[in-house]
mmCIF file of C-alpha atoms in Angstrom:
data_model
loop_
_atom_site.group_PDB
_atom_site.id
_atom_site.type_symbol
_atom_site.label_atom_id
_atom_site.label_comp_id
_atom_site.label_asym_id
_atom_site.label_seq_id
_atom_site.Cartn_x
_atom_site.Cartn_y
_atom_site.Cartn_z
ATOM 1 C CA MET A 1 92.402 38.360 76.689
ATOM 2 C CA SER A 2 92.523 40.986 73.518
ATOM 3 C CA SER A 3 91.982 44.407 73.804
ATOM 4 C CA ARG A 4 88.799 43.801 71.137
ATOM 5 C CA THR A 5 87.372 41.527 73.436
ATOM 6 C CA ILE A 6 87.425 43.901 76.338
ATOM 7 C CA PHE A 7 86.056 46.730 74.517
ATOM 8 C CA LEU A 8 83.326 44.833 72.769
ATOM 9 C CA SER A 9 82.362 43.241 76.278
ATOM 10 C CA ARG A 10 82.289 46.570 77.636
ATOM 11 C CA LEU A 11 80.526 48.446 75.040
ATOM 12 C CA ILE A 12 77.862 45.615 74.575
ATOM 13 C CA GLY A 13 77.754 45.192 78.479
ATOM 14 C CA LEU A 14 76.816 48.662 79.246
ATOM 15 C CA TYR A 15 74.501 49.127 76.445
ATOM 16 C CA CYS A 16 72.421 45.889 77.538
ATOM 17 C CA ILE A 17 72.628 47.247 81.063
ATOM 18 C CA VAL A 18 71.125 50.550 80.004
ATOM 19 C CA ILE A 19 68.664 49.602 77.789
ATOM 20 C CA ALA A 20 67.350 46.591 79.892
ATOM 21 C CA LEU A 21 67.179 49.349 82.856
ATOM 22 C CA SER A 22 65.266 51.842 80.507
ATOM 23 C CA MET A 23 62.784 49.412 79.588
ATOM 24 C CA MET A 24 62.258 48.114 83.022
ATOM 25 C CA THR A 25 61.235 51.717 84.401
ATOM 26 C CA ARG A 26 59.035 52.450 81.645
ATOM 27 C CA GLY A 27 57.305 48.682 81.476
ATOM 28 C CA GLN A 28 54.087 48.918 79.683
ATOM 29 C CA SER A 29 55.210 51.877 77.982
ATOM 30 C CA THR A 30 58.054 49.890 76.232
ATOM 31 C CA VAL A 31 56.033 47.003 75.692
ATOM 32 C CA GLU A 32 53.384 49.233 73.577
ATOM 33 C CA THR A 33 55.915 50.897 71.803
ATOM 34 C CA VAL A 34 57.595 47.747 70.674
ATOM 35 C CA THR A 35 54.181 46.464 69.566
ATOM 36 C CA ALA A 36 53.395 49.503 67.670
ATOM 37 C CA LEU A 37 57.057 49.416 66.042
ATOM 38 C CA LEU A 38 56.149 46.023 65.037
ATOM 39 C CA GLN A 39 52.967 47.013 63.162
ATOM 40 C CA ASN A 40 55.094 49.586 60.964
ATOM 41 C CA PRO A 41 57.144 47.844 58.094
ATOM 42 C CA SER A 42 58.954 50.909 57.480
ATOM 43 C CA MET A 43 60.422 50.940 60.773
ATOM 44 C CA MET A 44 61.269 47.544 60.954
ATOM 45 C CA LEU A 45 63.230 47.945 57.731
ATOM 46 C CA ILE A 46 65.268 50.644 59.513
ATOM 47 C CA VAL A 47 65.913 48.745 62.732
ATOM 48 C CA GLY A 48 66.783 45.706 60.579
ATOM 49 C CA ILE A 49 69.482 47.684 58.590
ATOM 50 C CA ILE A 50 70.960 49.035 61.945
ATOM 51 C CA THR A 51 70.659 45.448 63.525
ATOM 52 C CA LEU A 52 72.445 43.764 60.602
ATOM 53 C CA ALA A 53 75.100 46.702 60.636
ATOM 54 C CA ALA A 54 75.812 46.013 64.354
ATOM 55 C CA GLY A 55 75.940 42.246 64.020
ATOM 56 C CA LEU A 56 78.227 42.238 61.031
ATOM 57 C CA ALA A 57 80.526 44.650 62.832
ATOM 58 C CA VAL A 58 80.997 42.240 65.910
ATOM 59 C CA VAL A 59 81.095 39.320 63.596
ATOM 60 C CA LEU A 60 83.492 40.535 61.383
ATOM 61 C CA ALA A 61 85.937 42.248 64.070
ATOM 62 C CA HIS A 62 85.268 39.276 66.688
ATOM 63 C CA ASN A 63 84.541 35.793 65.487
ATOM 64 C CA LYS A 64 86.490 34.043 68.060
ATOM 65 C CA TRP A 65 84.964 30.668 69.253
ATOM 66 C CA SER A 66 87.721 29.955 72.037
ATOM 67 C CA GLY A 67 89.584 31.672 74.560
ATOM 68 C CA GLY A 68 87.204 31.564 77.536
ATOM 69 C CA ALA A 69 83.448 32.430 78.258
ATOM 70 C CA LEU A 70 83.607 35.987 77.774
ATOM 71 C CA VAL A 71 85.190 35.576 74.391
ATOM 72 C CA VAL A 72 82.450 33.213 73.191
ATOM 73 C CA ILE A 73 79.743 35.364 74.389
ATOM 74 C CA VAL A 74 80.696 38.222 72.585
ATOM 75 C CA THR A 75 80.969 36.409 69.304
ATOM 76 C CA LEU A 76 77.541 34.574 70.018
ATOM 77 C CA VAL A 77 75.906 38.112 70.510
ATOM 78 C CA GLY A 78 77.487 39.313 67.461
ATOM 79 C CA TRP A 79 75.971 36.164 65.463
ATOM 80 C CA ILE A 80 72.542 36.581 67.239
ATOM 81 C CA THR A 81 72.398 40.171 66.342
ATOM 82 C CA LEU A 82 73.758 39.257 62.742
ATOM 83 C CA ILE A 83 70.855 37.052 62.283
ATOM 84 C CA LYS A 84 67.973 38.922 63.895
ATOM 85 C CA GLY A 85 68.987 41.874 61.427
ATOM 86 C CA LEU A 86 68.738 39.399 58.397
ATOM 87 C CA SER A 87 65.515 38.072 59.401
ATOM 88 C CA LEU A 88 64.323 41.548 60.069
ATOM 89 C CA LEU A 89 65.536 42.379 56.611
ATOM 90 C CA PHE A 90 64.106 39.055 54.748
ATOM 91 C CA LEU A 91 61.012 37.447 56.482
ATOM 92 C CA PRO A 92 57.613 38.862 55.763
ATOM 93 C CA HIS A 93 56.153 41.465 57.870
ATOM 94 C CA GLU A 94 53.345 39.469 58.968
ATOM 95 C CA MET A 95 55.976 36.614 60.171
ATOM 96 C CA GLU A 96 58.122 38.979 62.115
ATOM 97 C CA VAL A 97 54.848 40.031 63.791
ATOM 98 C CA ARG A 98 53.851 36.599 64.408
ATOM 99 C CA LEU A 99 57.374 35.606 65.628
ATOM 100 C CA PHE A 100 58.050 38.324 68.178
ATOM 101 C CA LEU A 101 54.481 38.612 69.220
ATOM 102 C CA GLY A 102 53.322 35.262 68.919
ATOM 103 C CA ARG A 103 55.805 32.482 69.230
ATOM 104 C CA LEU A 104 58.097 34.400 71.412
ATOM 105 C CA HIS A 105 55.576 35.725 73.573
ATOM 106 C CA TYR A 106 56.995 39.279 73.936
ATOM 107 C CA ARG A 107 54.082 40.777 76.035
ATOM 108 C CA GLN A 108 53.832 38.144 78.344
ATOM 109 C CA LEU A 109 57.799 37.449 79.077
ATOM 110 C CA PHE A 110 58.687 40.954 78.546
ATOM 111 C CA TYR A 111 60.180 41.259 82.317
ATOM 112 C CA MET A 112 62.029 37.756 81.738
ATOM 113 C CA TYR A 113 63.476 38.899 78.647
ATOM 114 C CA THR A 114 64.477 42.196 80.148
ATOM 115 C CA ALA A 115 66.140 40.504 83.120
ATOM 116 C CA PHE A 116 68.177 38.367 80.601
ATOM 117 C CA SER A 117 69.459 41.221 78.934
ATOM 118 C CA LEU A 118 70.436 42.990 82.475
ATOM 119 C CA VAL A 119 72.135 39.835 83.732
ATOM 120 C CA LEU A 120 73.959 39.602 80.420
ATOM 121 C CA GLY A 121 74.869 43.094 80.472
ATOM 122 C CA VAL A 122 76.521 42.904 83.955
ATOM 123 C CA TYR A 123 78.382 39.834 82.992
ATOM 124 C CA LEU A 124 80.044 41.349 79.849
ATOM 125 C CA THR A 125 80.559 44.615 81.819
ATOM 126 C CA TYR A 126 81.992 42.974 84.925
ATOM 127 C CA GLY A 127 84.336 40.708 82.886
ATOM 128 C CA GLY A 128 85.502 43.345 80.222
ATOM 129 C CA PHE A 129 86.306 46.116 83.411
ATOM 130 C CA LYS A 130 88.040 43.282 85.483
ATOM 131 C CA SER A 131 90.071 41.953 82.528
ATOM 132 C CA ARG A 132 93.491 43.213 81.161
ATOM 133 C CA SER A 133 94.471 43.042 77.676
ATOM 134 C CA HIS A 134 97.900 41.787 76.852
#
């Protein structure tokens, strides 16, 4: 496995774990903060720019679709992040709010989304630290 895959799986994995644990411990406060953030078009622009940059970085550095589950998941995370960044920049603000709060039921499914992030983080971190580069 490449050293780039190992580095990105560790980075993304640890990020997901820390963010998920932080969000879980702050629960309702996090939901309120994200809901308020979604109501602020200026902040959503900034989030979109940062998300786009992160997604582009992963996609440009690691666009590999074979080599095992860990490799493909790192690539998928990059593409999902890139698509999310683009949607935050190009979707009308009202549509973003409807998407996250309405269709994706962020408030109601908050703990499920957070648990998914935690599981993804544990998988990527474990895979990244147990792998050896060649």
